[in-house]
Short mmCIF file of C-alpha atoms in Angstrom, two decimals:
data_model
loop_
_atom_site.label_atom_id
_atom_site.label_comp_id
_atom_site.label_asym_id
_atom_site.label_seq_id
_atom_site.Cartn_x
_atom_site.Cartn_y
_atom_site.Cartn_z
CA UNK W 73 35.31 62.82 149.50
CA UNK W 74 36.80 60.03 147.41
CA UNK W 75 38.84 57.16 148.79
CA UNK W 76 39.53 54.62 146.06
CA UNK W 77 40.74 57.33 143.67
CA UNK W 78 43.73 58.06 145.90
CA UNK W 79 44.85 54.45 146.33
CA UNK W 80 47.87 53.08 144.43
CA UNK W 81 47.39 50.89 141.37
CA UNK W 82 49.63 48.40 139.59
CA UNK W 83 49.62 48.90 135.81
CA UNK W 84 51.65 46.19 134.18
CA UNK W 85 55.15 46.52 135.62
CA UNK W 86 54.74 50.06 136.94
CA UNK W 87 53.17 51.35 140.14
CA UNK W 88 50.85 54.36 140.00
CA UNK W 89 50.49 56.58 143.06
CA UNK W 90 46.75 57.07 142.50
CA UNK W 91 43.90 56.29 140.08
CA UNK W 92 43.76 59.75 138.44
CA UNK W 93 44.85 59.78 134.80
CA UNK W 94 45.65 62.95 132.92
CA UNK W 95 43.79 62.54 129.63
CA UNK W 96 45.55 63.13 126.31
CA UNK W 97 44.86 66.68 125.14
CA UNK W 98 46.19 68.44 122.05
CA UNK W 99 48.12 71.63 122.93
CA UNK W 100 49.89 72.43 119.61
CA UNK W 101 53.11 73.87 121.05
CA UNK W 102 55.65 71.76 119.15
CA UNK W 103 57.32 74.24 116.80
CA UNK W 104 58.67 72.35 113.77
CA UNK W 105 57.03 69.25 115.27
CA UNK W 106 59.73 68.98 117.96
CA UNK W 107 58.91 68.97 121.71
CA UNK W 108 60.37 71.89 123.64
CA UNK W 109 61.08 73.17 127.14
CA UNK W 110 57.57 74.57 127.52
CA UNK W 111 56.10 71.12 126.94
CA UNK W 112 58.57 69.57 129.39
CA UNK W 113 57.52 72.07 132.05
CA UNK W 114 53.83 71.48 131.32
CA UNK W 115 53.99 67.74 131.87
CA UNK W 116 56.29 67.98 134.89
CA UNK W 117 53.85 70.38 136.57
CA UNK W 118 51.14 67.71 136.32
CA UNK W 119 53.19 64.71 137.45
CA UNK W 120 51.03 64.20 140.55
CA UNK W 121 48.57 62.36 138.29
CA UNK W 122 48.85 58.62 138.73
CA UNK W 123 49.36 58.36 134.97
CA UNK W 124 49.91 61.03 132.32
CA UNK W 125 48.95 60.29 128.72
CA UNK W 126 50.51 62.81 126.37
CA UNK W 127 48.88 64.76 123.60
CA UNK W 128 48.71 62.93 120.28
CA UNK W 129 52.17 62.35 118.78
CA UNK W 130 52.55 61.43 115.13
CA UNK W 131 54.43 58.27 114.16
CA UNK W 132 55.28 59.69 110.73
CA UNK W 133 55.31 62.88 108.62
CA UNK W 134 52.04 61.74 106.98
CA UNK W 135 50.29 61.76 110.36
CA UNK W 136 50.99 65.42 111.19
CA UNK W 137 47.54 66.69 110.27
CA UNK W 138 47.49 69.63 112.71
CA UNK W 139 49.80 72.63 113.01
CA UNK W 140 52.54 72.34 115.64
CA UNK W 141 51.79 68.69 116.36
CA UNK W 142 54.75 66.76 117.83
CA UNK W 143 56.28 63.70 116.23
CA UNK W 144 58.39 60.73 117.36
CA UNK W 145 60.04 59.58 114.12
CA UNK W 146 63.37 61.50 114.09
CA UNK W 147 66.39 61.46 116.39
CA UNK W 148 65.86 65.12 117.22
CA UNK W 149 62.31 64.38 118.35
CA UNK W 150 63.38 61.40 120.44
CA UNK W 151 66.06 63.44 122.19
CA UNK W 152 63.65 66.31 122.80
CA UNK W 153 61.07 63.99 124.38
CA UNK W 154 63.74 62.83 126.84
CA UNK W 155 63.43 66.21 128.56
CA UNK W 156 59.74 65.50 129.09
CA UNK W 157 60.16 62.01 130.51
CA UNK W 158 63.08 63.05 132.70
CA UNK W 159 61.04 65.89 134.23
CA UNK W 160 58.01 63.70 134.89
CA UNK W 161 60.13 60.95 136.40
CA UNK W 162 62.02 63.48 138.55
CA UNK W 163 58.65 64.66 139.90
CA UNK W 164 57.60 61.08 140.69
CA UNK W 165 55.18 60.58 137.81
CA UNK W 166 54.50 57.96 135.14
CA UNK W 167 53.84 58.81 131.50
CA UNK W 168 52.62 57.08 128.34
CA UNK W 169 52.93 58.58 124.88
CA UNK W 170 49.78 58.64 122.78
CA UNK W 171 50.57 57.66 119.19
CA UNK W 172 48.15 59.48 116.90
CA UNK W 173 48.06 59.41 113.10
CA UNK W 174 45.48 61.92 111.91
CA UNK W 175 44.71 60.16 108.62
CA UNK W 176 42.12 62.16 106.70
CA UNK W 177 41.76 64.75 109.50
CA UNK W 178 44.46 66.89 108.00
CA UNK W 179 45.40 69.58 105.54
CA UNK W 180 48.36 69.39 103.20
CA UNK W 181 49.63 72.76 104.49
CA UNK W 182 50.18 71.21 107.91
CA UNK W 183 52.38 68.43 106.54
CA UNK W 184 56.11 68.70 105.86
CA UNK W 185 57.42 68.64 102.32
CA UNK W 186 57.04 65.22 100.71
CA UNK W 187 54.30 64.03 103.06
CA UNK W 188 50.71 63.38 102.02
CA UNK W 189 47.28 62.98 103.58
CA UNK W 190 46.40 59.28 103.65
CA UNK W 191 43.43 57.21 104.82
CA UNK W 192 41.87 53.77 104.25
CA UNK W 193 39.76 55.24 101.43
CA UNK W 194 39.57 58.51 99.53
CA UNK W 195 36.66 59.82 101.60
CA UNK W 196 37.08 63.44 102.61
CA UNK W 197 35.90 64.77 105.98
CA UNK W 198 33.31 67.52 106.22
CA UNK W 199 34.36 70.73 107.91
CA UNK W 200 37.57 72.73 108.25
CA UNK W 201 40.93 72.48 109.98
CA UNK W 202 43.22 75.30 111.12
CA UNK W 203 46.46 76.04 109.27
CA UNK W 204 49.09 78.56 110.34
CA UNK W 205 49.55 79.73 106.75
CA UNK W 206 45.97 80.38 105.63
CA UNK W 207 43.76 79.98 108.68
CA UNK W 208 40.77 77.59 108.50
CA UNK W 209 40.76 75.38 105.41
CA UNK W 210 38.62 72.50 104.16
CA UNK W 211 40.11 69.10 104.93
CA UNK W 212 42.30 67.69 102.17
CA UNK W 213 40.73 64.69 100.44
CA UNK W 214 43.01 61.79 101.42
CA UNK W 215 44.93 59.41 99.25
CA UNK W 216 43.60 55.84 99.63
CA UNK W 217 46.45 53.73 100.95
CA UNK W 218 47.62 50.81 98.88
CA UNK W 219 48.14 47.41 100.49
CA UNK W 220 51.87 48.13 100.67
CA UNK W 221 51.23 51.53 102.27
CA UNK W 222 49.06 49.92 104.95
CA UNK W 223 52.00 47.73 105.91
CA UNK W 224 54.31 50.75 105.80
CA UNK W 225 52.18 52.77 108.21
CA UNK W 226 52.14 49.84 110.64
CA UNK W 227 55.92 49.74 110.47
CA UNK W 228 56.01 53.48 111.20
CA UNK W 229 53.86 52.97 114.29
CA UNK W 230 56.08 50.14 115.55
CA UNK W 231 59.21 52.19 115.07
CA UNK W 232 57.55 55.15 116.79
CA UNK W 233 56.65 52.95 119.78
CA UNK W 234 60.25 51.79 120.04
CA UNK W 235 61.38 55.41 119.83
CA UNK W 236 58.99 56.33 122.65
CA UNK W 237 60.51 53.66 124.91
CA UNK W 238 63.99 54.88 123.96
CA UNK W 239 62.89 58.38 124.95
CA UNK W 240 62.01 57.15 128.44
CA UNK W 241 58.24 56.66 128.25
CA UNK W 242 56.62 53.97 130.36
CA UNK W 243 54.48 52.86 127.41
CA UNK W 244 52.38 54.00 124.48
CA UNK W 245 48.68 54.45 123.84
CA UNK W 246 47.28 53.84 120.35
CA UNK W 247 44.74 56.54 119.56
CA UNK W 248 42.00 54.54 117.85
CA UNK W 249 39.35 57.12 118.71
CA UNK W 250 38.49 60.70 117.79
CA UNK W 251 38.02 59.99 114.11
CA UNK W 252 41.74 59.40 113.45
CA UNK W 253 43.39 56.77 111.28
CA UNK W 254 42.65 53.52 113.20
CA UNK W 255 39.03 54.56 113.73
CA UNK W 256 38.80 55.42 110.04
CA UNK W 257 39.52 51.74 109.40
CA UNK W 258 36.81 50.70 111.88
CA UNK W 259 33.93 52.66 110.33
CA UNK W 260 32.24 51.48 107.11
CA UNK W 261 31.65 55.13 106.21
CA UNK W 262 35.35 55.95 106.04
CA UNK W 263 36.57 52.47 105.10
CA UNK W 264 35.30 51.43 101.69
CA UNK W 265 38.10 48.99 100.95
CA UNK W 266 37.47 45.67 99.25
CA UNK W 267 40.64 43.92 100.44
CA UNK W 268 41.28 42.17 103.78
CA UNK W 269 41.10 45.51 105.62
CA UNK W 270 37.55 46.37 104.53
CA UNK W 271 34.04 44.95 104.56
CA UNK W 272 32.90 43.00 107.62
CA UNK W 273 33.70 43.69 111.28
CA UNK W 274 36.65 41.32 111.35
CA UNK W 275 38.28 42.94 108.33
CA UNK W 276 37.64 46.53 109.46
CA UNK W 277 39.15 45.64 112.84
CA UNK W 278 42.17 43.94 111.30
CA UNK W 279 44.36 47.05 111.00
CA UNK W 280 44.05 48.00 114.67
CA UNK W 281 44.44 44.44 115.93
CA UNK W 282 47.49 43.73 113.78
CA UNK W 283 48.97 47.07 114.78
CA UNK W 284 48.43 46.34 118.48
CA UNK W 285 49.97 42.89 118.14
CA UNK W 286 53.03 44.16 116.26
CA UNK W 287 53.69 46.96 118.75
CA UNK W 288 53.19 44.53 121.64
CA UNK W 289 55.73 42.20 120.08
CA UNK W 290 58.19 45.09 119.78
CA UNK W 291 57.94 46.70 123.24
CA UNK W 292 55.86 44.33 125.39
CA UNK W 293 52.08 44.07 125.62
CA UNK W 294 52.05 45.47 129.17
CA UNK W 295 53.40 48.75 127.75
CA UNK W 296 50.55 49.14 125.25
CA UNK W 297 47.19 50.85 125.74
CA UNK W 298 44.40 51.40 123.22
CA UNK W 299 41.90 54.27 123.24
CA UNK W 300 38.45 53.69 121.73
CA UNK W 301 35.37 55.90 121.40
CA UNK W 302 32.31 53.80 120.50
CA UNK W 303 29.50 56.00 119.17
CA UNK W 304 31.87 58.94 118.97
CA UNK W 305 31.07 61.55 116.33
CA UNK W 306 34.23 63.65 116.49
CA UNK W 307 35.79 64.63 113.19
CA UNK W 308 32.83 63.69 111.01
CA UNK W 309 32.45 60.10 112.23
CA UNK W 310 28.90 59.00 111.47
CA UNK W 311 26.89 56.32 113.30
CA UNK W 312 26.62 52.87 111.73
CA UNK W 313 24.45 49.83 112.36
CA UNK W 314 26.94 47.39 113.88
CA UNK W 315 28.92 49.79 116.05
CA UNK W 316 28.22 47.93 119.32
CA UNK W 317 29.12 44.60 117.75
CA UNK W 318 32.32 46.13 116.35
CA UNK W 319 33.52 47.36 119.73
CA UNK W 320 32.56 44.27 121.72
CA UNK W 321 34.45 42.20 119.14
CA UNK W 322 37.45 44.50 119.49
CA UNK W 323 37.32 44.31 123.28
CA UNK W 324 37.38 40.52 123.23
CA UNK W 325 40.29 40.42 120.80
CA UNK W 326 42.25 43.08 122.71
CA UNK W 327 41.68 41.10 125.88
CA UNK W 328 43.29 38.09 124.19
CA UNK W 329 46.35 40.24 123.41
CA UNK W 330 46.88 41.00 127.15
CA UNK W 331 47.52 44.68 126.55
CA UNK W 332 48.29 47.04 129.41
CA UNK W 333 44.96 48.83 129.32
CA UNK W 334 41.89 49.78 127.34
CA UNK W 335 40.85 53.44 127.45
CA UNK W 336 37.21 54.28 126.67
CA UNK W 337 36.45 57.90 125.91
CA UNK W 338 33.58 59.78 124.38
CA UNK W 339 33.18 63.54 124.50
CA UNK W 340 29.56 63.12 123.38
CA UNK W 341 28.63 61.18 126.53
CA UNK W 342 28.63 62.67 130.01
CA UNK W 343 28.17 59.75 132.41
CA UNK W 344 25.81 61.55 134.80
CA UNK W 345 23.34 58.70 134.35
CA UNK W 346 26.04 56.07 134.52
CA UNK W 347 28.32 54.65 131.80
CA UNK W 348 26.73 53.99 128.40
CA UNK W 349 25.57 50.44 127.82
CA UNK W 350 28.23 49.67 125.22
CA UNK W 351 30.90 50.42 127.83
CA UNK W 352 29.42 47.72 130.03
CA UNK W 353 29.35 45.32 127.10
CA UNK W 354 33.01 46.08 126.49
CA UNK W 355 33.85 45.61 130.17
CA UNK W 356 32.32 42.12 130.05
CA UNK W 357 34.75 41.23 127.26
CA UNK W 358 37.86 43.05 128.48
CA UNK W 359 39.19 41.83 131.83
CA UNK W 360 42.33 43.96 132.04
CA UNK W 361 42.87 47.52 133.23
CA UNK W 362 40.07 49.81 132.07
CA UNK W 363 40.40 53.61 131.94
CA UNK W 364 37.21 55.63 131.53
CA UNK W 365 36.96 59.25 130.38
CA UNK W 366 34.16 61.58 129.41
CA UNK W 367 32.87 64.41 131.56
CA UNK W 368 33.49 62.73 134.90
CA UNK W 369 33.23 64.55 138.20
CA UNK W 370 35.44 63.26 140.97
CA UNK W 371 32.37 61.84 142.73
CA UNK W 372 31.17 59.96 139.65
CA UNK W 373 34.70 58.68 139.18
CA UNK W 374 34.76 57.35 142.72
CA UNK W 375 31.53 55.44 142.15
CA UNK W 376 32.94 53.60 139.14
CA UNK W 377 36.31 53.03 140.81
CA UNK W 378 34.81 51.77 144.06
CA UNK W 379 32.47 49.39 142.22
CA UNK W 380 35.36 47.99 140.21
CA UNK W 381 33.83 48.96 136.88
CA UNK W 382 36.75 51.31 136.21
CA UNK W 383 40.35 50.85 137.32
CA UNK W 384 41.47 54.38 136.44
CA UNK W 385 39.53 57.51 135.44
CA UNK W 386 40.90 60.20 133.13
CA UNK W 387 40.33 63.93 133.51
CA UNK W 388 41.08 66.48 130.83
CA UNK W 389 40.41 70.19 131.27
CA UNK W 390 40.68 70.11 135.09
CA UNK W 391 44.35 69.18 134.60
CA UNK W 392 44.85 72.11 132.22
CA UNK W 393 43.78 74.75 134.70
CA UNK W 394 45.00 72.89 137.80
CA UNK W 395 48.56 71.62 137.43
CA UNK W 396 48.26 70.52 141.08
CA UNK W 397 44.84 68.89 140.59
CA UNK W 398 45.47 65.71 142.60
CA UNK W 399 46.93 67.47 145.68
CA UNK W 400 44.06 69.97 145.60
CA UNK W 401 41.48 67.19 145.56
CA UNK W 402 43.26 65.22 148.24
CA UNK W 403 43.46 68.25 150.55
CA UNK W 404 39.98 69.54 149.60
CA UNK W 405 41.37 72.79 148.27
CA UNK W 406 39.39 74.96 145.80
CA UNK W 407 40.07 74.50 142.09
CA UNK W 408 40.87 76.90 139.31
CA UNK W 409 37.60 76.41 137.43
CA UNK W 410 38.08 78.50 134.32
CA UNK W 411 40.06 77.28 131.30
CA UNK W 412 41.13 79.98 128.86
CA UNK W 413 39.79 78.52 125.62
CA UNK W 414 41.62 81.17 123.59
CA UNK W 415 45.00 79.72 124.54
CA UNK W 416 44.30 75.99 124.28
CA UNK W 417 46.07 75.59 120.94
CA UNK W 418 48.20 78.71 120.59
CA UNK W 419 52.03 78.82 120.68
CA UNK W 420 53.73 80.05 123.82
CA UNK W 421 53.57 79.73 127.59
CA UNK W 422 50.27 81.52 128.11
CA UNK W 423 47.52 79.05 128.91
CA UNK W 424 50.03 76.21 129.15
CA UNK W 425 52.30 76.58 132.17
CA UNK W 426 51.00 79.77 133.83
CA UNK W 427 47.98 78.37 135.70
CA UNK W 428 48.72 78.81 139.42
CA UNK W 429 49.18 76.09 142.01
CA UNK W 430 47.22 76.66 145.21
CA UNK W 431 50.21 76.78 147.55
CA UNK W 432 53.47 75.04 146.78
CA UNK W 433 54.12 74.14 150.40
CA UNK W 434 50.67 72.59 150.76
CA UNK W 435 51.07 70.75 147.49
CA UNK W 436 54.39 69.26 148.56
CA UNK W 437 53.16 68.37 152.05
#
């Protein structure tokens, strides 16, 4: 049984009850891109996690690549998110909002009127994306952002981060993984720019580093996390020669910015044989709080926590099917193993808030 995982942890200016992090997971329940009571109930149910990181939330209409993806750029959205943060806080939890701009991983049908699919370069992604109107569709080829539009999207992120704090979140995480907009700047396959945001490692990293600095200036560096996925292949991200050098450079620069945490995740890597070597290279450069995610069991998590390699470990699907995951693990209670894949991204309560707790009295004990 684990020990370190259940110990408190100080993250910036907030205290976490334990080292379990609920990983960000898309759930696609935000009708008209506005959070609702179902989402508030979902997050409150899981507030026993030391830290919750929300599903990806778009900082602008252009970033709403998926159907029913929530946003944080209107007053209505800000007010709706207050129900989420109030519920989590009432249950004793802490919560960061993940800011996620989908970039080229989008279809025009999923965007509101007047919005457009944008990316560093006009390089379309292979594959299809779901739309509510016409089912699966090929990704829309993105519009290559102008220099002015790059600055505009950074402003949108900064304003979104301020909105998240106004809505009661403890901080924000920049989703620079998963093949979304910041990672599209990092890769030479998706970034073919010839200006200061393209070319060598320093230039391809510039967008993310400037964005992190500007958000840190706006809300405080201790309230900012960054998620990276070195060697990730999600959403048609191809390998490239200097990937390790890119991420070790980023880690060193992010360390200099004194951000709240760095979150390493890779769905392609299950750490049964230990963390991938690039993670260790990153850890040498980044001295702050490190969150690891990617197929962990609780026993593997304990090994990395006890050794000091990880400070927090994130779990995804176990939190979907076990709203009371942390109390179950602490009390050695059996888990709900099965996740209903059919309801992961569908509207409604089914598969979102109807997974049972083991015993409410035991959970509260």
